[in-house]
């Protein structure tokens, strides 16, 4: 699968740089052509000669170096960015993540990364650093921003760190990274020709001109699904309640506010789609009437609510050949509720969040879910980022779609 694929391997200055020599060796064994670009700091950990010997190609590190072997041009950063089919930065230090998130290009590797079009050439970043650095809010924000912009993270592992501490921050092993690289090539266009409708975020049910009923959904799960589906070549329709997130580039975006609006937009698009993923947290009820004026405070107050349309149930009724994935957010009898929803709403698959677990459900970067299938199969997944989970859900849809 990797035969003759040109992979640009960016190496930055961290102790895990020694692992990139092994990664280069594994890639070459698979038939890939590896072009190394190192930062000046990386050269303190591993020599360009090692990488040149392993890859059989000149190693680039300086932006302007007329003495560099091989081709030199003032636009070497553009040539290096246009040629590869994939870019892997391993290890990716806090510094390179920060520069990429902030748009800083002050050496060859950061300039090349800035010139890579992630829609055409996937970029995988393998962070590696001390646990405290990884948990620094600035680094966490940078990682979240980069994920949202379409960069892929090969998440670091827990373990013994070079500084002597034990914790999260170890760079993923080369063999694990190789698997991610292979999967990325496989996924590249596996949803091409398919239209995927994703709903995301909360709905807002107005009480008066200034107040509404809603929930804690941030939209992250749904936006990660939309982004992953775009990356895999699908035509993506993202119908979203109000969130603070950037729309994933490449998705057709339909902002809505209330459950009724979401219902109408979904039903309008439904005849054109192949797959529905209903990750929105839709309000089951709305106030019976919307007060035209701001409601004034007084004594006790009783709100009369009426049912909203059950969008997913209606999709289930009209589903035909559409592969329908529901979500469920539960606090008790997780699996029993999930199974009941599959049957009641005529779903092919349901993703059940256990809201009692830390790192799962609403307004988190991560999730812990069970996948339940129409035929009774169950799969429990470990804690992972919503982006990783999104790709895994798409993998499962692909595996099961033929069986609908
Ligand atoms: O947005 P995040 O902060 O990332 O959080 C993600 C999430 C927790 C919101 C998401 O992963 C999730 O679980 N979404 C579904 C939450 C929910 O509303 O569950 P439910 O059990 O109430 O609904 C079950 C399914 O029916 C859902 O697919 C829902 O979209 C759908 N539904 C519900 C009510 C309704 N009136 N119409 C619907 O279509």
XYZ file of C-alpha atoms and ligand atoms in Angstrom:
443
model
C 0.000 0.000 0.000
C 2.880 2.369 0.691
C 4.807 1.356 -2.428
C 6.297 4.428 -4.147
C 4.359 6.800 -1.875
C 6.438 9.872 -1.092
C 6.208 10.652 2.612
C 7.793 13.758 4.070
C 9.083 12.961 7.548
C 9.540 16.083 9.680
C 11.722 15.593 12.751
C 11.790 18.136 15.570
C 14.022 18.436 18.609
C 12.850 15.911 21.170
C 14.401 12.799 22.677
C 11.905 10.671 20.716
C 13.762 11.732 17.533
C 15.583 8.382 17.715
C 12.218 6.703 17.029
C 11.938 8.509 13.688
C 14.984 6.574 12.432
C 13.062 3.348 13.082
C 9.937 4.828 11.498
C 11.906 5.761 8.353
C 13.258 2.196 8.209
C 9.755 0.684 8.534
C 8.348 2.993 5.859
C 11.127 2.152 3.446
C 10.619 -1.563 4.107
C 7.000 -1.045 3.000
C 8.219 0.512 -0.259
C 7.687 4.191 0.596
C 10.087 6.966 -0.398
C 10.963 9.030 2.661
C 12.073 12.658 2.433
C 13.395 13.957 5.730
C 13.225 17.588 6.878
C 14.815 18.200 10.275
C 14.818 21.235 12.527
C 18.111 22.549 13.842
C 17.174 21.269 17.322
C 16.431 17.784 15.939
C 20.040 17.606 14.743
C 21.100 17.766 18.396
C 19.319 14.430 18.957
C 19.914 12.522 15.724
C 22.305 13.260 12.883
C 21.249 14.117 9.333
C 23.793 11.490 8.233
C 21.785 8.755 9.998
C 18.600 9.832 8.241
C 20.345 10.307 4.880
C 21.860 6.839 5.129
C 18.515 5.243 6.034
C 16.465 7.055 3.387
C 19.048 7.354 0.629
C 17.996 10.956 0.047
C 19.415 14.356 0.985
C 18.164 15.655 4.291
C 16.930 19.251 4.403
C 17.047 21.532 7.398
C 18.029 25.070 6.426
C 15.692 27.457 4.633
C 18.539 29.067 2.722
C 21.567 26.876 2.209
C 23.241 27.187 -1.176
C 25.627 24.386 -0.216
C 22.833 21.879 0.429
C 23.182 18.663 -1.547
C 20.568 17.880 -4.178
C 18.332 20.603 -5.484
C 18.600 24.050 -4.028
C 16.170 26.790 -4.907
C 14.786 29.795 -3.081
C 11.433 27.983 -3.131
C 12.660 24.696 -1.722
C 9.896 24.880 0.940
C 7.229 24.962 -1.766
C 8.792 22.054 -3.685
C 8.982 20.022 -0.488
C 5.341 20.828 0.342
C 3.972 19.954 -3.127
C 5.765 16.669 -3.744
C 4.697 14.318 -0.894
C 1.444 12.347 -0.620
C 1.622 12.563 3.167
C 3.499 14.506 5.827
C 4.376 12.974 9.201
C 5.965 15.048 11.963
C 7.484 12.716 14.551
C 8.263 13.725 17.170
C 6.166 16.906 17.165
C 7.329 19.144 20.011
C 5.196 21.736 21.810
C 7.141 24.296 19.796
C 6.200 23.024 16.324
C 2.555 22.503 17.394
C 2.458 26.085 18.686
C 4.026 27.488 15.521
C 1.658 25.566 13.265
C -1.403 26.636 15.289
C -0.285 30.273 15.291
C 0.822 30.431 11.655
C 4.499 31.018 12.412
C 6.950 29.900 9.727
C 10.503 30.703 10.825
C 12.506 27.680 9.699
C 12.337 25.155 6.870
C 10.030 22.606 8.537
C 7.490 25.147 9.820
C 7.522 26.884 6.418
C 6.962 23.601 4.581
C 4.093 22.723 6.954
C 2.492 26.106 6.320
C 2.607 25.462 2.569
C 1.011 21.990 2.727
C -2.639 21.838 1.683
C -4.132 19.391 4.221
C -7.182 18.758 2.011
C -4.847 17.146 -0.570
C -2.002 15.895 1.561
C -2.834 14.527 5.030
C -0.547 15.671 7.841
C -0.023 13.417 10.875
C 1.516 14.967 13.982
C 2.965 12.717 16.704
C 3.253 14.885 19.835
C 5.963 13.971 22.319
C 6.760 15.889 25.478
C 6.692 15.873 29.251
C 3.233 15.343 30.817
C 3.059 18.841 32.331
C 3.905 20.377 28.976
C 1.259 18.250 27.257
C -1.337 19.327 29.821
C -0.387 22.991 29.601
C -3.557 24.815 28.489
C -1.689 26.492 25.632
C -0.495 23.157 24.239
C -3.930 21.574 24.706
C -5.556 24.496 22.902
C -3.024 24.270 20.071
C -3.707 20.545 19.648
C -7.472 21.169 19.642
C -7.125 23.967 17.067
C -4.944 21.808 14.825
C -7.395 18.896 15.005
C -10.244 21.203 14.027
C -8.212 22.472 11.075
C -7.816 18.951 9.743
C -4.439 17.872 11.147
C -4.322 14.272 12.388
C -2.895 13.548 15.826
C -1.085 10.304 16.591
C -1.836 10.739 20.279
C 1.020 10.251 22.752
C 0.939 7.333 25.161
C 1.232 6.932 28.913
C 4.537 5.601 30.125
C 8.074 6.200 31.295
C 9.356 9.556 30.037
C 12.942 10.566 29.337
C 12.790 13.113 32.175
C 12.321 10.223 34.628
C 8.630 10.927 35.227
C 5.838 8.539 34.381
C 2.796 9.937 32.578
C 1.192 10.854 29.280
C 3.529 12.272 26.644
C 5.550 9.351 25.251
C 5.588 9.416 21.477
C 3.638 6.564 19.936
C 5.905 3.639 18.937
C 7.048 3.568 15.269
C 5.034 0.385 14.577
C 1.850 2.088 15.895
C 2.568 5.160 13.816
C 3.114 2.995 10.739
C -0.381 1.514 11.251
C -1.896 5.015 11.483
C -0.068 6.035 8.285
C -1.333 2.951 6.439
C -4.881 3.488 7.708
C -4.745 7.107 6.573
C -3.772 6.079 3.041
C -6.560 3.483 3.052
C -9.117 5.982 4.303
C -8.072 8.679 1.869
C -11.109 8.386 -0.380
C -13.107 5.454 0.937
C -16.293 7.571 1.266
C -15.958 9.147 -2.192
C -19.311 9.213 -3.982
C -21.284 8.985 -0.717
C -23.328 11.766 0.858
C -23.168 11.826 4.650
C -25.634 13.911 6.648
C -24.403 14.790 10.148
C -26.408 16.635 12.781
C -24.510 18.285 15.614
C -24.787 20.525 18.625
C -27.740 21.421 20.823
C -31.077 22.874 19.834
C -32.486 25.985 21.483
C -36.173 26.201 22.303
C -37.216 29.826 22.788
C -39.230 30.928 25.821
C -39.228 34.630 25.052
C -36.997 37.013 23.023
C -34.048 36.526 25.424
C -34.380 33.045 26.968
C -34.339 29.487 25.737
C -34.211 25.848 26.902
C -31.137 23.926 25.744
C -28.418 21.456 26.826
C -24.636 21.194 27.192
C -23.763 19.869 23.732
C -20.730 21.691 22.327
C -21.070 20.168 18.851
C -17.544 18.685 19.039
C -18.630 15.098 18.366
C -20.707 16.036 15.332
C -18.110 18.426 13.900
C -15.413 15.747 14.294
C -17.645 13.338 12.350
C -18.241 15.915 9.621
C -14.531 16.658 9.369
C -13.558 12.981 9.269
C -16.140 12.289 6.535
C -14.855 15.242 4.452
C -11.296 13.938 4.839
C -12.447 10.557 3.533
C -13.916 12.032 0.372
C -17.636 12.172 1.292
C -20.007 14.949 0.337
C -20.919 16.144 3.828
C -24.078 17.973 4.876
C -23.616 19.339 8.401
C -26.834 20.520 10.058
C -25.944 22.119 13.358
C -27.522 23.860 16.272
C -25.677 26.878 17.750
C -22.036 26.131 18.693
C -18.807 28.090 19.077
C -16.939 25.850 16.613
C -15.448 26.625 13.203
C -17.265 24.865 10.360
C -15.101 22.019 9.027
C -13.762 23.209 5.643
C -15.392 21.323 2.782
C -18.702 20.541 4.531
C -22.013 22.046 3.320
C -23.163 23.842 6.434
C -26.792 24.446 7.469
C -27.095 26.323 10.771
C -30.377 25.845 12.629
C -31.622 26.859 16.073
C -34.680 24.866 17.144
C -35.587 21.167 16.885
C -38.378 22.066 14.457
C -35.889 23.857 12.162
C -33.505 20.897 12.389
C -36.382 18.551 11.526
C -37.344 20.563 8.433
C -33.749 20.876 7.182
C -32.994 17.170 7.738
C -36.191 16.087 5.951
C -35.401 18.400 3.041
C -31.914 16.857 2.562
C -32.807 13.236 3.396
C -33.713 12.045 -0.153
C -30.160 12.851 -1.348
C -28.129 11.080 1.333
C -26.555 7.621 1.806
C -25.653 7.831 5.483
C -27.157 9.746 8.417
C -25.252 10.282 11.664
C -27.480 11.917 14.215
C -25.142 13.194 16.930
C -27.148 16.340 17.765
C -28.647 16.632 21.233
C -32.185 17.559 20.251
C -34.635 18.948 22.811
C -37.525 16.531 23.230
C -39.824 19.358 24.375
C -40.328 23.049 23.623
C -42.347 25.718 25.431
C -46.009 25.607 24.326
C -45.901 29.238 23.286
C -43.142 31.829 22.832
C -43.844 35.021 24.725
C -43.558 38.018 22.397
C -42.165 40.124 25.257
C -39.523 39.340 27.869
C -41.254 37.435 30.678
C -41.237 39.498 33.874
C -40.379 37.882 37.175
C -43.082 37.380 39.791
C -43.978 34.459 42.043
C -43.693 30.784 41.107
C -43.969 29.983 37.458
C -45.065 26.853 35.600
C -43.865 26.164 32.085
C -46.096 24.211 29.697
C -44.043 22.128 27.262
C -45.090 20.280 24.130
C -43.274 17.459 22.306
C -40.848 18.260 19.500
C -40.780 16.012 16.457
C -38.527 12.965 16.954
C -36.273 13.564 13.945
C -34.420 10.273 14.196
C -37.617 8.249 14.470
C -38.949 9.929 11.326
C -35.656 9.186 9.511
C -36.026 5.542 10.595
C -39.500 5.405 9.021
C -38.246 6.811 5.696
C -34.823 5.146 5.732
C -34.907 2.851 2.663
C -31.233 2.076 1.885
C -29.873 4.876 4.049
C -27.473 3.673 6.772
C -28.732 5.366 9.930
C -26.580 5.925 13.013
C -28.124 7.338 16.173
C -26.484 8.585 19.339
C -27.694 8.167 22.894
C -26.550 10.005 25.984
C -27.478 7.927 29.028
C -26.907 8.002 32.771
C -28.267 4.540 33.713
C -29.068 1.165 32.081
C -26.853 2.337 29.251
C -27.009 -0.710 27.019
C -30.691 -1.479 27.594
C -31.674 2.085 26.628
C -29.381 1.943 23.588
C -30.881 -1.335 22.388
C -34.402 -0.018 22.836
C -33.563 3.054 20.717
C -32.188 0.874 17.892
C -35.499 -0.999 17.753
C -37.845 1.970 18.360
C -36.144 4.222 15.795
C -35.220 1.556 13.191
C -31.462 2.268 13.346
C -28.528 0.332 11.917
C -26.178 1.344 14.687
C -26.183 3.460 17.829
C -23.313 5.185 19.657
C -24.072 5.177 23.377
C -22.281 7.655 25.665
C -22.117 6.839 29.351
C -22.517 10.295 30.869
C -21.384 9.060 34.294
C -17.797 8.500 33.069
C -15.185 11.234 33.160
C -14.042 12.183 29.680
C -17.307 11.042 28.062
C -20.337 12.827 26.645
C -21.108 16.523 26.559
C -18.567 19.309 26.128
C -15.395 17.195 26.340
C -12.543 16.688 23.838
C -12.780 12.924 24.394
C -15.468 10.269 24.567
C -16.042 6.743 25.874
C -18.791 4.877 24.046
C -20.405 1.550 23.291
C -21.323 0.810 19.692
C -24.463 -1.302 19.370
C -25.564 -2.835 16.084
C -28.962 -3.788 14.743
C -28.087 -7.499 14.815
C -27.291 -7.427 18.542
C -23.487 -7.060 18.368
C -21.884 -4.812 20.986
C -18.486 -3.133 21.040
C -17.049 -1.229 24.001
C -14.451 1.378 23.053
C -11.814 2.912 25.335
C -11.340 6.638 26.002
C -10.257 8.391 22.817
C -10.463 11.818 21.218
C -13.750 12.638 19.498
C -11.803 12.970 16.249
C -10.356 9.455 16.569
C -13.782 8.139 17.510
C -15.268 9.848 14.459
C -12.894 7.930 12.172
C -13.609 4.705 14.023
C -17.382 5.220 13.624
C -16.820 5.780 9.883
C -14.706 2.572 9.759
C -17.604 0.659 11.348
C -20.168 2.232 9.014
C -18.026 1.129 6.063
C -17.751 -2.431 7.406
C -21.490 -2.717 8.109
C -23.062 -0.664 5.321
C -23.131 -3.567 2.878
C -25.132 -5.623 5.379
C -28.073 -3.176 5.516
O -21.694 17.926 21.290
P -20.690 17.336 22.269
O -20.401 18.271 23.412
O -19.452 16.838 21.582
O -21.383 16.065 22.963
C -21.685 14.944 22.197
C -23.067 14.382 22.544
C -23.049 13.831 23.961
C -24.128 15.479 22.422
C -23.400 13.289 21.497
O -22.353 12.400 21.463
C -24.705 12.580 21.801
O -24.768 11.643 22.553
N -25.791 13.071 21.152
C -27.142 12.563 21.395
C -27.648 13.085 22.697
C -29.114 12.848 22.830
O -29.858 13.742 22.604
O -29.450 11.616 23.096
P -30.992 11.148 23.181
O -30.896 9.859 23.851
O -31.842 12.215 23.813
O -31.448 10.992 21.670
C -31.255 9.783 20.955
C -31.095 10.054 19.476
O -32.326 10.614 18.962
C -30.014 11.040 19.113
O -29.393 10.564 17.934
C -30.745 12.334 18.845
O -30.074 13.132 17.869
C -32.082 11.843 18.318
N -33.223 12.716 18.622
C -33.615 12.948 19.910
C -34.730 13.713 20.157
C -35.452 14.273 19.062
N -36.520 15.024 19.267
N -35.040 14.036 17.809
C -33.940 13.274 17.574
O -33.579 13.065 16.421
